[in-house]
Amino acid sequence: MANTKEKPVDDVNPEVKEAEKAEEVEEQRDVIEKEEEEEEEKDKSFEELRLDPRLIRALTKKGIEKPTPIQQTAIPFILEGKDVVAKAKTGSGKTLAYLLPLLQKLFSDCGSKKKKPAPSAFILVPSRELCQQVYAEVSSLIELCRVQIKAVQLTSSMPLSDMRNALAGLPEILVTTPACIPKCFADGVLDPAAISDSLEILVLDEADLLLSYGYEDNLRSVTSIVPRRCQCLLMSATTRSYGQERTTQARVSLISMFRMIAASVMEICLRTTLMSS
């Protein structure tokens, strides 16, 4: 009796299967390329973001030709004077996303003969290392732009004499950690009343870490003197890490504190395939 049993469905010519797989891969590649082309069409240049030509020239000298997604999204809002909460992965360009518009907003004051009694911009970061990084970046931009703006960095480990010398020239930008502010108040290096009169922009960088490092009380000492007119920028990463529940609670607490001093908040949440979910 002849064997009439049909061949299994999977028993297909290997060459046919390979051809089908190649065709499927090609279709996926076409979809990806189309999405990339559409994304490129949406990209804006620094000129289109209405950045000052001096900043654009400085970026060109640093080898930066086009803005990252977080920069494209955040810079226009910040230039408009909006309070911003921006969340994007580490390495996405968040530092320049706030430094560029911050400097541009200070350019208009750099020709003024009358110096303010305290810095116009505070940038609060969670660690001394990040303080040094942000200070180096803003100092580099100021030097390349050739503008009369002074930035200083303060950390709680600095001798009191060094702090006084750093602030003696009435800098426009102060990069520091939250723990350093109460120390400066106690030592008379910074005057809370002068800050209330002068502060225009407050940046909380790496906001997720600011509270997880135990800075909540220090932050409250700062936010309690921030004037209502002050523009507030909160920057944070979105990657998950150990102790996420605690980090989430810290974020909620920090944003709640942020909203107490902010007239409005523009939410910016960039989700990309490189970001953990």
Tab-separated table of C-alpha atoms in Angstrom:
chain	number	residue	atom	x	y	z
A	1	MET	CA	0.000	0.000	0.000
A	2	ALA	CA	1.440	3.358	-1.060
A	3	ASN	CA	2.322	5.827	1.618
A	4	THR	CA	-0.075	8.764	1.101
A	5	LYS	CA	0.901	10.640	4.268
A	6	GLU	CA	1.303	14.366	3.494
A	7	LYS	CA	4.530	16.131	4.226
A	8	PRO	CA	4.547	18.340	7.301
A	9	VAL	CA	3.748	21.978	6.682
A	10	ASP	CA	7.210	22.983	7.904
A	11	ASP	CA	8.868	20.722	5.372
A	12	VAL	CA	9.407	23.550	2.898
A	13	ASN	CA	12.273	24.008	0.497
A	14	PRO	CA	15.085	25.726	2.476
A	15	GLU	CA	15.758	28.059	-0.450
A	16	VAL	CA	12.133	29.220	-0.391
A	17	LYS	CA	12.294	29.842	3.361
A	18	GLU	CA	15.530	31.786	2.953
A	19	ALA	CA	14.014	33.902	0.199
A	20	GLU	CA	10.945	34.651	2.311
A	21	LYS	CA	13.131	35.617	5.263
A	22	ALA	CA	15.254	37.906	3.078
A	23	GLU	CA	12.108	39.542	1.720
A	24	GLU	CA	10.797	40.091	5.259
A	25	VAL	CA	14.103	41.635	6.360
A	26	GLU	CA	14.053	43.925	3.327
A	27	GLU	CA	10.525	45.073	4.154
A	28	GLN	CA	11.549	45.810	7.745
A	29	ARG	CA	14.570	47.759	6.502
A	30	ASP	CA	12.353	49.811	4.194
A	31	VAL	CA	10.053	50.643	7.112
A	32	ILE	CA	12.993	51.674	9.308
A	33	GLU	CA	14.522	53.818	6.557
A	34	LYS	CA	11.166	55.486	5.942
A	35	GLU	CA	10.788	56.259	9.655
A	36	GLU	CA	14.336	57.661	9.748
A	37	GLU	CA	13.630	59.844	6.702
A	38	GLU	CA	10.447	61.140	8.316
A	39	GLU	CA	12.359	61.838	11.529
A	40	GLU	CA	15.060	63.719	9.602
A	41	GLU	CA	12.398	65.852	7.939
A	42	LYS	CA	11.192	66.880	11.413
A	43	ASP	CA	14.706	67.828	12.564
A	44	LYS	CA	15.336	71.518	13.126
A	45	SER	CA	18.607	73.394	12.947
A	46	PHE	CA	19.948	75.638	15.696
A	47	GLU	CA	19.092	78.601	13.449
A	48	GLU	CA	15.469	77.453	13.283
A	49	LEU	CA	15.423	77.287	17.083
A	50	ARG	CA	16.259	81.025	16.982
A	51	LEU	CA	19.463	80.701	18.933
A	52	ASP	CA	21.805	83.674	19.035
A	53	PRO	CA	24.423	83.543	16.216
A	54	ARG	CA	27.188	83.724	18.831
A	55	LEU	CA	25.945	80.511	20.422
A	56	ILE	CA	25.655	78.801	17.041
A	57	ARG	CA	29.241	79.779	16.165
A	58	ALA	CA	30.395	78.473	19.545
A	59	LEU	CA	28.635	75.160	18.925
A	60	THR	CA	30.227	74.897	15.472
A	61	LYS	CA	33.671	75.387	17.024
A	62	LYS	CA	32.832	72.573	19.439
A	63	GLY	CA	31.864	70.345	16.497
A	64	ILE	CA	28.132	70.372	17.265
A	65	GLU	CA	26.177	70.894	14.047
A	66	LYS	CA	22.592	69.912	14.863
A	67	PRO	CA	20.403	69.822	17.979
A	68	THR	CA	19.361	66.581	19.644
A	69	PRO	CA	15.638	65.780	20.114
A	70	ILE	CA	15.567	67.077	23.703
A	71	GLN	CA	17.243	70.301	22.573
A	72	GLN	CA	14.810	70.741	19.670
A	73	THR	CA	11.877	70.307	22.028
A	74	ALA	CA	13.036	72.173	25.131
A	75	ILE	CA	14.920	75.194	23.783
A	76	PRO	CA	11.892	76.984	22.230
A	77	PHE	CA	9.876	76.606	25.449
A	78	ILE	CA	12.744	77.912	27.584
A	79	LEU	CA	13.350	80.874	25.265
A	80	GLU	CA	9.646	81.721	25.614
A	81	GLY	CA	10.120	81.925	29.377
A	82	LYS	CA	8.135	78.767	30.152
A	83	ASP	CA	8.793	76.654	33.224
A	84	VAL	CA	9.893	73.241	31.964
A	85	VAL	CA	10.071	69.672	33.267
A	86	ALA	CA	12.237	67.741	30.793
A	87	LYS	CA	12.855	63.997	31.012
A	88	ALA	CA	15.298	62.244	28.687
A	89	LYS	CA	17.951	59.555	28.891
A	90	THR	CA	21.490	60.244	30.051
A	91	GLY	CA	23.658	61.453	27.186
A	92	SER	CA	20.758	62.962	25.226
A	93	GLY	CA	22.030	66.543	25.468
A	94	LYS	CA	19.991	67.822	28.424
A	95	THR	CA	22.807	70.082	29.671
A	96	LEU	CA	22.989	72.105	26.453
A	97	ALA	CA	19.193	72.014	26.254
A	98	TYR	CA	19.072	74.402	29.209
A	99	LEU	CA	22.496	76.095	29.003
A	100	LEU	CA	21.988	77.493	25.496
A	101	PRO	CA	18.703	79.329	26.158
A	102	LEU	CA	19.894	80.296	29.651
A	103	LEU	CA	22.939	82.056	28.200
A	104	GLN	CA	20.891	83.674	25.450
A	105	LYS	CA	18.520	85.144	28.021
A	106	LEU	CA	21.512	86.578	29.925
A	107	PHE	CA	23.105	88.098	26.808
A	108	SER	CA	20.718	91.054	26.961
A	109	ASP	CA	21.990	91.951	30.447
A	110	CYS	CA	25.723	91.582	29.799
A	111	GLY	CA	26.020	95.180	28.566
A	112	SER	CA	24.381	96.622	31.656
A	113	LYS	CA	26.630	98.755	33.848
A	114	LYS	CA	24.691	97.922	37.002
A	115	LYS	CA	25.561	94.512	38.428
A	116	LYS	CA	22.950	92.535	40.336
A	117	PRO	CA	23.708	91.804	44.008
A	118	ALA	CA	23.389	88.021	43.462
A	119	PRO	CA	23.565	85.581	40.518
A	120	SER	CA	20.759	85.746	37.952
A	121	ALA	CA	20.889	81.983	37.359
A	122	PHE	CA	21.294	79.094	39.810
A	123	ILE	CA	22.137	75.627	38.474
A	124	LEU	CA	21.762	73.008	41.212
A	125	VAL	CA	23.343	69.588	40.634
A	126	PRO	CA	23.583	66.499	42.882
A	127	SER	CA	27.362	66.028	43.013
A	128	ARG	CA	30.691	67.857	42.949
A	129	GLU	CA	31.690	65.946	39.806
A	130	LEU	CA	28.589	67.086	37.921
A	131	CYS	CA	29.139	70.594	39.253
A	132	GLN	CA	32.583	70.602	37.641
A	133	GLN	CA	31.226	69.205	34.356
A	134	VAL	CA	28.433	71.772	34.037
A	135	TYR	CA	30.755	74.610	35.045
A	136	ALA	CA	33.308	73.531	32.424
A	137	GLU	CA	30.599	73.418	29.735
A	138	VAL	CA	29.115	76.824	30.519
A	139	SER	CA	32.576	78.406	30.853
A	140	SER	CA	33.562	77.008	27.461
A	141	LEU	CA	30.451	78.467	25.816
A	142	ILE	CA	30.993	81.874	27.455
A	143	GLU	CA	34.616	81.967	26.281
A	144	LEU	CA	33.710	80.977	22.711
A	145	CYS	CA	30.881	83.535	22.591
A	146	ARG	CA	33.200	86.275	23.910
A	147	VAL	CA	30.567	87.807	26.154
A	148	GLN	CA	30.949	89.545	29.514
A	149	ILE	CA	29.199	86.888	31.580
A	150	LYS	CA	30.794	85.291	34.615
A	151	ALA	CA	30.040	81.796	35.919
A	152	VAL	CA	31.352	80.304	39.161
A	153	GLN	CA	31.115	76.945	40.888
A	154	LEU	CA	30.768	76.429	44.622
A	155	THR	CA	30.887	73.197	46.607
A	156	SER	CA	30.452	72.694	50.342
A	157	SER	CA	34.040	71.405	50.621
A	158	MET	CA	35.515	74.741	49.471
A	159	PRO	CA	37.191	76.980	52.070
A	160	LEU	CA	35.128	80.016	53.051
A	161	SER	CA	37.757	82.389	51.636
A	162	ASP	CA	37.530	80.704	48.215
A	163	MET	CA	33.743	81.042	48.242
A	164	ARG	CA	33.982	84.755	49.044
A	165	ASN	CA	36.552	85.297	46.289
A	166	ALA	CA	34.427	83.415	43.750
A	167	LEU	CA	31.378	85.580	44.464
A	168	ALA	CA	33.301	88.842	44.809
A	169	GLY	CA	32.953	89.660	41.118
A	170	LEU	CA	29.147	89.347	41.230
A	171	PRO	CA	28.792	86.425	38.790
A	172	GLU	CA	25.681	85.985	36.673
A	173	ILE	CA	25.669	82.167	36.915
A	174	LEU	CA	26.195	79.983	39.982
A	175	VAL	CA	26.706	76.229	39.588
A	176	THR	CA	26.531	74.443	42.925
A	177	THR	CA	25.065	71.621	44.985
A	178	PRO	CA	21.977	72.103	47.197
A	179	ALA	CA	24.031	71.400	50.342
A	180	CYS	CA	26.255	74.379	49.621
A	181	ILE	CA	23.447	76.970	49.640
A	182	PRO	CA	22.504	76.799	53.376
A	183	LYS	CA	26.228	76.868	54.220
A	184	CYS	CA	26.624	80.046	52.153
A	185	PHE	CA	23.626	81.572	53.941
A	186	ALA	CA	25.009	80.686	57.369
A	187	ASP	CA	28.476	82.056	56.549
A	188	GLY	CA	27.103	85.237	55.013
A	189	VAL	CA	28.523	84.430	51.581
A	190	LEU	CA	25.079	84.622	49.968
A	191	ASP	CA	22.247	86.929	50.999
A	192	PRO	CA	18.732	85.396	50.692
A	193	ALA	CA	17.187	88.842	50.151
A	194	ALA	CA	19.634	89.585	47.336
A	195	ILE	CA	18.787	86.265	45.692
A	196	SER	CA	15.074	87.063	45.819
A	197	ASP	CA	15.821	90.357	44.051
A	198	SER	CA	18.180	88.947	41.413
A	199	LEU	CA	17.237	85.362	40.580
A	200	GLU	CA	15.731	84.933	37.106
A	201	ILE	CA	16.385	81.269	36.267
A	202	LEU	CA	16.584	78.219	38.554
A	203	VAL	CA	17.765	74.904	37.087
A	204	LEU	CA	17.432	71.615	38.979
A	205	ASP	CA	19.686	69.267	37.003
A	206	GLU	CA	19.556	65.468	37.417
A	207	ALA	CA	16.443	66.073	39.516
A	208	ASP	CA	15.868	62.373	40.227
A	209	LEU	CA	19.143	62.306	42.142
A	210	LEU	CA	18.709	65.576	44.004
A	211	LEU	CA	16.267	64.040	46.485
A	212	SER	CA	17.606	60.492	46.425
A	213	TYR	CA	20.909	61.985	47.651
A	214	GLY	CA	19.079	63.490	50.644
A	215	TYR	CA	18.939	67.114	49.500
A	216	GLU	CA	15.245	67.706	50.231
A	217	ASP	CA	15.752	70.067	53.188
A	218	ASN	CA	18.513	71.917	51.330
A	219	LEU	CA	16.229	72.377	48.332
A	220	ARG	CA	13.471	73.760	50.508
A	221	SER	CA	15.849	76.407	51.833
A	222	VAL	CA	16.393	77.495	48.225
A	223	THR	CA	12.835	77.277	46.915
A	224	SER	CA	11.533	79.263	49.881
A	225	ILE	CA	13.300	82.394	48.588
A	226	VAL	CA	12.730	81.909	44.854
A	227	PRO	CA	10.597	84.786	43.502
A	228	ARG	CA	7.427	83.976	41.552
A	229	ARG	CA	8.816	85.639	38.431
A	230	CYS	CA	11.768	83.199	38.351
A	231	GLN	CA	11.780	80.738	35.446
A	232	CYS	CA	12.221	77.161	36.708
A	233	LEU	CA	13.719	74.250	34.754
A	234	LEU	CA	13.714	70.685	36.069
A	235	MET	CA	15.839	68.183	34.119
A	236	SER	CA	15.888	64.455	34.848
A	237	ALA	CA	16.798	61.101	33.353
A	238	THR	CA	14.237	58.360	32.785
A	239	THR	CA	16.378	55.247	33.022
A	240	ARG	CA	15.481	52.740	35.713
A	241	SER	CA	17.885	51.818	38.437
A	242	TYR	CA	18.098	50.065	41.778
A	243	GLY	CA	15.720	51.572	44.292
A	244	GLN	CA	13.336	52.845	41.637
A	245	GLU	CA	10.409	53.128	44.072
A	246	ARG	CA	12.368	55.505	46.261
A	247	THR	CA	13.496	57.458	43.187
A	248	THR	CA	9.900	57.744	41.978
A	249	GLN	CA	8.780	59.059	45.375
A	250	ALA	CA	11.630	61.557	45.276
A	251	ARG	CA	10.599	62.697	41.801
A	252	VAL	CA	6.985	63.204	42.874
A	253	SER	CA	8.098	65.177	45.924
A	254	LEU	CA	10.518	67.287	43.901
A	255	ILE	CA	8.021	68.090	41.148
A	256	SER	CA	5.466	68.967	43.830
A	257	MET	CA	7.989	71.366	45.354
A	258	PHE	CA	8.823	72.684	41.885
A	259	ARG	CA	5.181	73.435	41.131
A	260	MET	CA	4.859	75.461	44.323
A	261	ILE	CA	7.220	78.066	42.835
A	262	ALA	CA	6.351	77.667	39.152
A	263	ALA	CA	3.552	79.589	37.489
A	264	SER	CA	3.150	76.854	34.868
A	265	VAL	CA	4.881	73.637	33.849
A	266	MET	CA	5.470	72.405	30.299
A	267	GLU	CA	5.869	68.628	30.339
A	268	ILE	CA	8.443	67.245	27.917
A	269	CYS	CA	8.829	63.482	27.833
A	270	LEU	CA	11.007	62.042	25.074
A	271	ARG	CA	10.650	58.296	24.578
A	272	THR	CA	13.101	56.623	22.232
A	273	THR	CA	14.170	53.063	21.558
A	274	LEU	CA	17.390	53.788	23.472
A	275	MET	CA	15.459	54.661	26.614
A	276	SER	CA	14.565	51.960	29.127
A	277	SER	CA	10.879	51.444	29.777
